[in-house]
XYZ file of N, CA and C in Angstrom:
594
model
N 84.067 -13.312 140.003
C 84.719 -13.834 141.548
C 83.693 -13.940 142.422
N 83.625 -14.620 143.424
C 83.539 -15.656 144.426
C 83.948 -15.458 145.446
N 83.917 -14.889 146.766
C 84.038 -14.201 148.048
C 85.791 -14.849 147.569
N 86.426 -13.898 146.862
C 87.326 -13.822 146.537
C 88.222 -14.270 145.860
N 87.610 -15.593 145.033
C 88.328 -16.645 144.800
C 87.506 -16.222 142.857
N 88.806 -16.177 142.020
C 88.137 -16.125 140.426
C 88.228 -17.834 140.262
N 86.782 -17.663 139.498
C 86.188 -18.572 138.961
C 86.605 -18.953 137.575
N 87.147 -20.287 137.182
C 87.130 -20.506 135.754
C 86.673 -21.495 135.294
N 86.582 -21.597 134.192
C 85.277 -22.677 133.633
C 85.546 -23.475 131.801
N 85.296 -24.118 131.889
C 85.109 -24.949 130.271
C 83.974 -25.052 130.114
N 83.399 -25.253 129.250
C 82.094 -25.997 129.335
C 82.155 -27.156 128.255
N 81.944 -28.181 128.516
C 81.952 -29.233 128.355
C 81.314 -30.558 128.153
N 81.445 -31.906 127.449
C 80.378 -32.887 128.156
C 81.027 -33.970 128.193
N 81.050 -34.727 129.242
C 81.668 -35.662 130.603
C 81.306 -36.536 129.059
N 80.721 -36.599 128.456
C 80.425 -38.497 127.670
C 81.715 -38.124 126.455
N 82.514 -36.879 126.126
C 82.970 -36.470 125.075
C 84.586 -36.747 125.774
N 85.245 -37.891 125.400
C 86.545 -38.240 125.997
C 87.633 -37.461 125.834
N 87.263 -36.280 124.928
C 89.448 -35.554 124.000
C 88.778 -34.528 124.988
N 86.960 -33.580 125.131
C 87.308 -32.950 125.964
C 87.718 -32.360 127.534
N 87.176 -34.033 128.103
C 87.602 -34.094 129.309
C 88.915 -33.963 129.541
N 89.868 -34.911 128.655
C 90.656 -34.818 128.746
C 91.541 -33.155 128.711
N 91.071 -32.525 127.714
C 91.323 -31.598 127.377
C 91.346 -30.342 128.517
N 89.701 -30.987 129.355
C 89.837 -30.060 130.645
C 91.363 -30.285 131.700
N 91.035 -30.784 132.197
C 92.196 -31.682 133.290
C 93.239 -31.646 132.813
N 93.802 -31.540 131.521
C 95.017 -31.350 131.183
C 95.630 -29.685 131.752
N 94.125 -28.720 130.969
C 94.459 -27.416 130.703
C 94.813 -27.012 132.479
N 93.671 -27.565 132.956
C 93.546 -26.694 134.715
C 93.962 -27.292 135.881
N 94.740 -28.658 135.504
C 95.117 -29.393 136.380
C 94.544 -29.191 137.538
N 93.600 -29.874 138.197
C 93.210 -29.985 139.624
C 93.819 -30.998 140.201
N 93.404 -30.424 141.636
C 94.286 -31.532 142.770
C 93.271 -32.458 143.569
N 91.972 -31.849 142.988
C 90.471 -32.744 143.409
C 89.567 -32.409 142.302
N 89.475 -33.856 141.639
C 88.211 -33.375 140.933
C 86.545 -34.121 142.038
N 85.778 -33.479 142.109
C 84.251 -33.508 142.211
C 83.206 -34.291 141.063
N 83.303 -35.476 140.872
C 82.065 -35.598 139.744
C 81.327 -36.308 139.781
N 80.321 -35.041 139.622
C 78.811 -35.075 139.813
C 78.065 -35.100 139.295
N 78.662 -35.392 137.698
C 77.881 -35.385 136.735
C 76.822 -36.497 136.854
N 76.034 -36.733 136.043
C 75.355 -38.115 136.212
C 73.796 -37.597 135.683
N 72.920 -38.851 134.579
C 72.163 -38.940 134.988
C 70.958 -39.406 135.701
N 70.355 -39.504 136.938
C 69.865 -39.141 138.393
C 68.387 -40.073 138.326
N 67.650 -39.517 137.551
C 66.671 -39.997 137.727
C 66.698 -41.641 136.882
N 65.529 -42.158 137.960
C 65.090 -43.885 137.356
C 64.337 -44.241 136.138
N 63.127 -43.154 136.112
C 62.157 -43.247 134.551
C 63.416 -43.189 133.379
N 63.998 -41.812 133.559
C 64.585 -41.430 132.313
C 65.440 -42.715 132.009
N 66.477 -42.819 132.759
C 67.453 -43.635 132.344
C 67.004 -44.977 132.267
N 65.381 -45.399 133.239
C 64.508 -46.757 132.456
C 64.829 -46.820 130.902
N 63.738 -45.947 130.362
C 63.329 -45.083 129.228
C 64.339 -44.936 127.662
N 65.624 -44.750 128.583
C 67.352 -44.466 127.082
C 68.264 -45.173 128.159
N 68.374 -46.680 128.585
C 69.930 -46.777 129.092
C 70.936 -46.491 128.356
N 70.737 -46.727 126.859
C 72.661 -46.437 126.648
C 72.727 -44.262 126.739
N 71.906 -43.688 127.017
C 72.010 -42.233 127.629
C 72.719 -42.742 129.092
N 72.109 -43.556 129.375
C 72.769 -44.035 131.356
C 73.652 -44.367 131.235
N 74.015 -45.108 129.867
C 75.632 -45.667 129.947
C 76.390 -45.144 129.808
N 76.019 -44.260 128.515
C 76.733 -43.228 128.430
C 77.563 -42.051 129.464
N 76.787 -41.622 129.942
C 76.995 -40.889 131.114
C 77.436 -41.339 132.481
N 76.312 -42.512 132.684
C 77.713 -43.126 133.827
C 78.243 -43.799 134.179
N 78.544 -44.324 133.176
C 79.394 -45.313 133.513
C 81.155 -44.945 132.398
N 80.931 -44.768 130.987
C 81.442 -44.111 130.047
C 81.974 -42.612 130.140
N 81.407 -41.711 130.803
C 81.421 -40.467 131.466
C 82.250 -40.757 132.588
N 81.968 -41.366 133.728
C 82.871 -41.349 134.458
C 83.687 -42.450 133.952
N 83.966 -43.051 133.170
C 85.381 -43.514 133.173
C 86.296 -42.828 132.297
N 86.256 -41.888 131.305
C 86.063 -40.764 130.450
C 87.251 -39.804 132.275
N 86.426 -39.483 133.024
C 86.770 -38.556 133.246
C 88.204 -39.040 134.655
N 87.792 -40.030 135.268
C 88.699 -41.114 135.706
C 90.187 -41.238 134.872
N 90.119 -41.130 133.656
C 91.386 -42.145 132.775
C 92.118 -40.365 132.765
N 90.927 -39.513 132.112
C 91.816 -37.966 132.130
C 92.596 -37.981 134.214
N 91.980 -37.752 134.873
C 92.698 -37.799 136.275
C 93.814 -37.945 136.527
N 93.818 -39.950 136.137
C 94.902 -40.457 135.949
C 95.949 -40.127 135.628
N 95.620 -39.605 134.582
C 96.866 -39.368 133.718
C 97.197 -38.170 133.111
N 96.811 -37.161 134.561
C 97.213 -35.748 134.722
C 97.916 -36.219 136.429
N 97.518 -37.056 137.067
C 98.002 -37.024 138.123
C 97.168 -36.272 139.216
N 95.758 -36.330 138.802
C 94.809 -36.087 139.702
C 94.929 -36.511 141.169
N 95.168 -35.851 142.271
C 95.680 -36.598 143.740
C 94.034 -37.446 144.502
N 93.066 -36.435 144.114
C 91.965 -37.135 144.384
C 90.453 -36.830 143.999
N 89.676 -37.858 143.641
C 88.883 -37.852 142.769
C 87.245 -37.577 143.538
N 86.456 -37.864 143.951
C 85.260 -37.833 144.792
C 84.472 -37.911 143.860
N 83.538 -39.136 143.275
C 82.528 -39.624 142.680
C 81.017 -39.463 144.263
N 80.299 -38.695 143.120
C 78.691 -38.846 143.652
C 78.280 -39.557 143.148
N 78.042 -40.445 144.332
C 76.908 -41.702 144.316
C 75.717 -41.738 144.423
N 74.506 -42.914 145.024
C 74.100 -43.088 145.263
C 73.487 -44.152 146.521
N 72.557 -44.013 146.657
C 72.303 -45.196 147.670
C 71.082 -46.234 146.726
N 71.067 -46.139 145.469
C 70.181 -46.860 144.202
C 71.389 -47.721 144.028
N 72.147 -47.292 144.229
C 73.816 -48.149 143.858
C 73.738 -49.368 144.843
N 72.767 -49.764 145.904
C 73.154 -51.337 146.312
C 72.227 -51.812 146.304
N 72.343 -53.595 146.000
C 71.350 -54.353 145.403
C 70.615 -53.513 144.409
N 70.923 -53.200 143.392
C 69.570 -51.740 142.436
C 69.495 -53.280 141.481
N 68.294 -52.616 141.061
C 67.684 -53.559 140.334
C 66.955 -52.320 138.773
N 67.617 -50.987 139.066
C 66.752 -50.149 138.272
C 68.381 -49.178 137.483
N 68.005 -49.437 135.736
C 69.263 -48.926 135.382
C 70.260 -47.861 136.029
N 69.328 -46.482 136.820
C 70.224 -45.848 136.859
C 71.563 -46.367 138.290
N 70.370 -46.883 139.381
C 71.503 -48.075 140.327
C 72.540 -48.909 139.996
N 72.443 -49.448 138.863
C 73.157 -50.301 138.552
C 74.708 -49.315 137.560
N 74.034 -48.592 136.457
C 75.244 -47.545 136.118
C 75.726 -46.680 137.222
N 75.776 -46.182 138.607
C 76.097 -45.919 139.192
C 76.646 -46.572 140.029
N 76.439 -47.722 140.575
C 77.162 -49.317 140.841
C 78.259 -49.207 140.109
N 78.651 -49.049 138.870
C 79.294 -49.256 138.022
C 80.398 -48.364 137.452
N 79.581 -46.644 138.062
C 80.509 -45.809 138.445
C 81.760 -45.515 139.390
N 80.772 -46.464 140.331
C 81.410 -46.550 142.047
C 83.035 -47.336 141.533
N 82.273 -48.547 140.899
C 83.681 -49.840 140.591
C 84.900 -49.004 139.781
N 84.305 -48.234 138.897
C 85.642 -47.737 138.122
C 86.395 -47.111 139.149
N 85.687 -46.035 139.461
C 86.346 -44.736 140.694
C 86.924 -46.136 141.421
N 86.575 -46.734 142.399
C 87.530 -47.136 143.781
C 88.535 -47.628 142.866
N 88.229 -48.832 141.664
C 89.311 -49.349 141.158
C 90.776 -48.380 140.750
N 90.256 -47.349 140.544
C 91.457 -46.484 140.115
C 91.752 -46.025 141.052
N 91.500 -46.252 142.577
C 92.093 -45.654 143.773
C 91.854 -44.044 143.870
N 90.126 -44.295 143.663
C 89.697 -42.735 144.320
C 88.375 -42.728 145.076
N 87.664 -42.444 145.401
C 86.819 -42.177 146.644
C 85.027 -42.336 145.934
N 84.688 -42.367 146.355
C 83.319 -42.556 146.211
C 82.240 -42.480 147.135
N 81.522 -41.267 147.022
C 80.572 -40.678 148.046
C 79.376 -41.699 148.289
N 78.081 -41.814 148.834
C 76.972 -42.587 148.171
C 75.818 -41.908 149.516
N 74.817 -41.244 149.183
C 73.677 -40.732 150.125
C 72.445 -40.752 149.309
N 71.622 -40.768 149.941
C 70.439 -40.845 149.710
C 69.596 -39.625 148.426
N 68.371 -39.560 148.835
C 67.539 -38.029 148.936
C 68.197 -36.778 149.416
N 68.432 -35.906 148.295
C 68.898 -34.835 148.565
C 67.610 -33.779 148.366
N 67.229 -33.071 149.636
C 66.038 -32.053 149.484
C 66.413 -31.017 149.204
N 65.246 -30.796 148.237
C 65.543 -29.443 147.559
C 66.355 -29.246 145.885
N 67.400 -30.200 146.168
C 67.939 -30.828 144.440
C 66.739 -30.626 143.818
N 67.749 -30.727 142.658
C 66.831 -30.577 140.969
C 66.164 -31.912 141.173
N 64.583 -32.003 140.949
C 64.109 -33.677 140.771
C 63.473 -34.051 141.671
N 64.075 -33.609 143.148
C 63.398 -33.806 144.085
C 61.902 -33.939 144.265
N 61.623 -34.479 145.341
C 59.812 -34.136 145.420
C 59.417 -33.091 145.620
N 59.997 -32.220 146.708
C 59.948 -30.966 147.273
C 59.404 -29.279 146.284
N 60.676 -29.718 145.110
C 60.134 -28.090 144.606
C 59.378 -28.786 143.681
N 59.379 -30.535 143.325
C 57.480 -30.684 142.674
C 56.515 -30.505 143.239
N 56.711 -30.610 144.804
C 55.581 -30.142 145.188
C 55.505 -29.076 145.172
N 55.811 -27.942 145.766
C 56.043 -26.861 145.640
C 55.544 -26.235 144.502
N 55.699 -26.630 143.009
C 55.043 -26.257 141.955
C 54.150 -26.987 141.782
N 53.341 -27.884 142.205
C 51.902 -28.503 142.176
C 51.499 -27.221 143.731
N 51.543 -26.575 144.507
C 51.225 -26.282 145.235
C 50.765 -24.871 145.044
N 52.145 -24.735 144.203
C 51.477 -23.040 143.489
C 50.628 -22.986 142.228
N 50.532 -23.970 141.883
C 49.457 -24.393 140.396
C 48.033 -24.464 141.246
N 48.358 -24.934 142.959
C 46.266 -24.607 142.589
C 46.083 -26.361 142.465
N 47.586 -27.517 142.629
C 46.661 -28.965 142.328
C 46.892 -29.808 143.768
N 47.035 -31.297 143.899
C 47.268 -31.455 144.511
C 48.079 -32.046 144.497
N 48.839 -33.027 145.695
C 50.048 -33.045 145.848
C 49.975 -34.763 145.535
N 51.200 -35.263 144.910
C 50.931 -36.240 144.257
C 52.317 -37.360 144.623
N 51.294 -38.324 145.223
C 52.497 -39.424 145.773
C 52.015 -40.608 145.023
N 53.178 -41.455 144.814
C 53.317 -42.455 143.758
C 52.590 -43.906 144.574
N 53.281 -43.709 145.742
C 52.825 -45.094 146.597
C 52.419 -44.842 148.563
N 51.913 -45.226 148.605
C 51.482 -44.700 149.930
C 51.974 -45.267 151.095
N 53.472 -46.699 150.720
C 53.755 -47.266 151.524
C 55.595 -46.537 151.051
N 55.562 -45.569 150.153
C 57.068 -45.876 149.753
C 57.906 -45.061 151.081
N 59.221 -45.266 150.631
C 59.464 -44.791 151.732
C 61.139 -43.923 151.438
N 61.819 -42.824 151.764
C 63.173 -42.931 150.989
C 63.965 -42.193 152.001
N 65.326 -41.780 152.350
C 66.230 -41.716 153.066
C 66.207 -40.346 152.686
N 66.553 -38.629 153.409
C 66.360 -37.622 152.651
C 67.778 -37.500 153.627
N 68.837 -35.808 153.562
C 69.318 -35.441 153.568
C 69.485 -33.617 153.167
N 69.761 -33.165 153.646
C 69.814 -31.654 153.546
C 71.210 -31.254 152.385
N 71.029 -30.568 151.252
C 72.188 -30.169 150.582
C 73.400 -29.438 151.230
N 73.192 -28.562 152.404
C 73.973 -28.440 153.395
C 75.210 -30.291 153.944
N 74.109 -30.564 154.195
C 74.786 -32.132 155.097
C 75.459 -32.837 153.422
N 74.637 -32.844 152.995
C 75.526 -33.700 150.855
C 77.347 -33.080 151.080
N 76.765 -31.822 151.034
C 78.418 -30.929 150.489
C 78.509 -31.470 152.074
N 78.818 -31.132 152.918
C 79.917 -31.240 154.189
C 80.312 -32.973 154.104
N 79.460 -33.854 153.261
C 79.641 -35.317 153.286
C 80.881 -35.611 152.485
N 80.714 -34.726 150.881
C 81.445 -34.505 149.802
C 82.939 -34.226 150.285
N 82.688 -32.734 151.168
C 83.913 -32.255 151.894
C 85.227 -33.183 152.273
N 84.279 -33.571 153.480
C 84.893 -34.484 154.044
C 85.606 -35.404 153.686
N 84.855 -36.176 152.734
C 85.890 -37.420 152.200
C 86.700 -37.197 151.335
N 86.688 -35.702 150.577
C 87.671 -35.428 150.043
C 88.919 -35.584 150.845
N 88.370 -34.250 152.057
C 90.291 -34.411 152.477
C 90.551 -35.452 153.385
N 89.793 -36.437 154.390
C 89.844 -38.453 154.702
C 89.710 -38.722 154.069
N 89.141 -38.931 153.139
C 89.378 -40.234 152.266
C 90.482 -41.174 151.945
N 89.790 -42.106 151.993
C 91.066 -43.130 151.360
C 90.738 -43.529 150.125
N 92.480 -43.905 149.208
C 91.740 -44.692 147.737
C 91.135 -45.847 148.028
N 90.148 -46.114 147.197
C 89.490 -46.801 146.808
C 87.923 -46.819 147.918
N 87.906 -45.524 148.744
C 86.612 -46.185 150.038
C 85.171 -45.369 149.071
N 84.450 -45.825 149.948
C 83.230 -45.213 149.408
C 82.505 -45.158 151.236
N 82.317 -43.927 150.974
C 82.083 -43.099 152.519
C 80.035 -43.065 152.280
N 79.429 -43.417 153.161
C 78.116 -43.803 153.246
C 77.364 -42.490 154.738
N 76.744 -41.865 154.222
C 76.455 -40.911 155.389
C 75.130 -41.844 155.820
N 75.303 -41.593 157.531
C 74.177 -41.874 158.306
C 73.018 -41.551 157.877
N 72.084 -41.882 156.930
C 71.077 -41.171 156.747
C 69.750 -41.065 157.806
N 69.801 -41.952 158.885
C 69.311 -42.130 160.408
C 67.799 -42.790 159.720
N 66.719 -42.815 159.581
C 65.557 -43.764 159.765
C 65.052 -43.019 157.943
N 64.259 -44.077 157.404
C 63.625 -43.604 156.190
C 61.924 -42.839 157.040
N 61.881 -42.177 155.840
C 60.891 -41.118 155.746
C 59.391 -41.802 155.191
N 58.318 -42.275 155.329
C 56.715 -42.522 154.452
C 56.540 -41.155 154.075
N 56.743 -41.407 152.319
C 56.257 -40.040 151.627
C 55.486 -39.150 151.502
N 54.479 -40.433 152.084
C 52.617 -39.910 152.459
C 52.593 -38.593 153.511
N 53.902 -39.604 154.564
C 54.154 -38.776 155.595
C 54.396 -37.443 155.729
N 56.042 -36.989 154.766
C 56.197 -36.234 153.929
C 55.067 -34.696 153.343
N 54.310 -35.805 152.277
C 53.462 -34.484 151.822
C 52.735 -34.266 152.830
N 52.081 -34.847 154.056
C 51.266 -34.702 154.857
C 51.221 -33.571 155.775
N 52.748 -33.459 156.084
C 53.878 -32.097 157.034
C 53.523 -31.555 155.877
N 54.474 -31.169 154.761
C 54.065 -30.367 154.114
C 52.957 -29.013 153.680
N 51.942 -30.443 153.577
C 50.589 -29.783 153.311
C 49.981 -28.471 154.775
N 50.247 -29.497 155.890
C 50.771 -28.833 156.964
C 51.055 -27.372 157.640
N 52.184 -27.463 156.782
C 53.380 -26.150 157.464
C 52.282 -25.609 156.371
N 51.770 -25.641 155.040
C 51.174 -24.620 154.436
C 50.245 -23.883 154.736
N 49.159 -24.924 155.864
C 47.815 -24.627 156.159
C 46.396 -24.460 156.156
N 47.194 -24.387 154.634
C 45.822 -25.137 153.503
C 45.553 -26.442 153.383
N 43.983 -26.530 153.003
C 44.036 -27.888 152.924
C 43.787 -28.715 151.567
N 45.002 -29.157 151.520
C 45.454 -29.587 149.678
C 45.157 -30.842 149.524
N 44.419 -31.252 148.532
C 44.453 -33.021 148.601
C 45.636 -33.752 148.391
N 45.844 -35.453 148.298
C 46.668 -35.688 148.205
C 46.207 -37.119 147.011
N 46.681 -36.979 145.705
C 46.320 -38.326 144.895
C 47.853 -38.842 145.055
N 46.891 -40.141 144.792
C 47.712 -41.076 144.621
C 47.910 -41.452 143.057
N 49.416 -41.957 142.299
C 49.390 -42.339 141.233
C 49.626 -43.057 140.983
């Protein structure tokens, strides 16, 4: 039980059309939050078929199951990398947006979520714990960041207020230089940790 609510789940793979249909038919949700994705750029470039199978076909499976079962709202979690993308991840997430929107559901697009799996902060924390230098790919690289709480709030607000076919985009503020973020994190530790450009 979670805060007085019984939580029921069914393990399945978004890429398995029959499993997705069975799950939606069984649970009869009024809202679906589609957070399933292969979200890291490099693995998507290395294994493009996997990216298509999860980010495109998997999304199509969820949307079709939602429509067949008259699900009121579906919120698809996208990325700022879907805009004018030249990466496989961005292109497949853009296709997921189109599938979602063209079927009368809502897409939510935002940037990097601090502290989420695969984000730079946990990677740096591991490097600090292991006594290694912090790695930065390029000294000029910039990113937009948001907290997990901000991301969740945006998704919930989109579910409450979103209209069919909309893309919700959070105002991400200003871009932050990754190198500056690394320096700030080092400063907070109070230790002399080197930065390695990779």
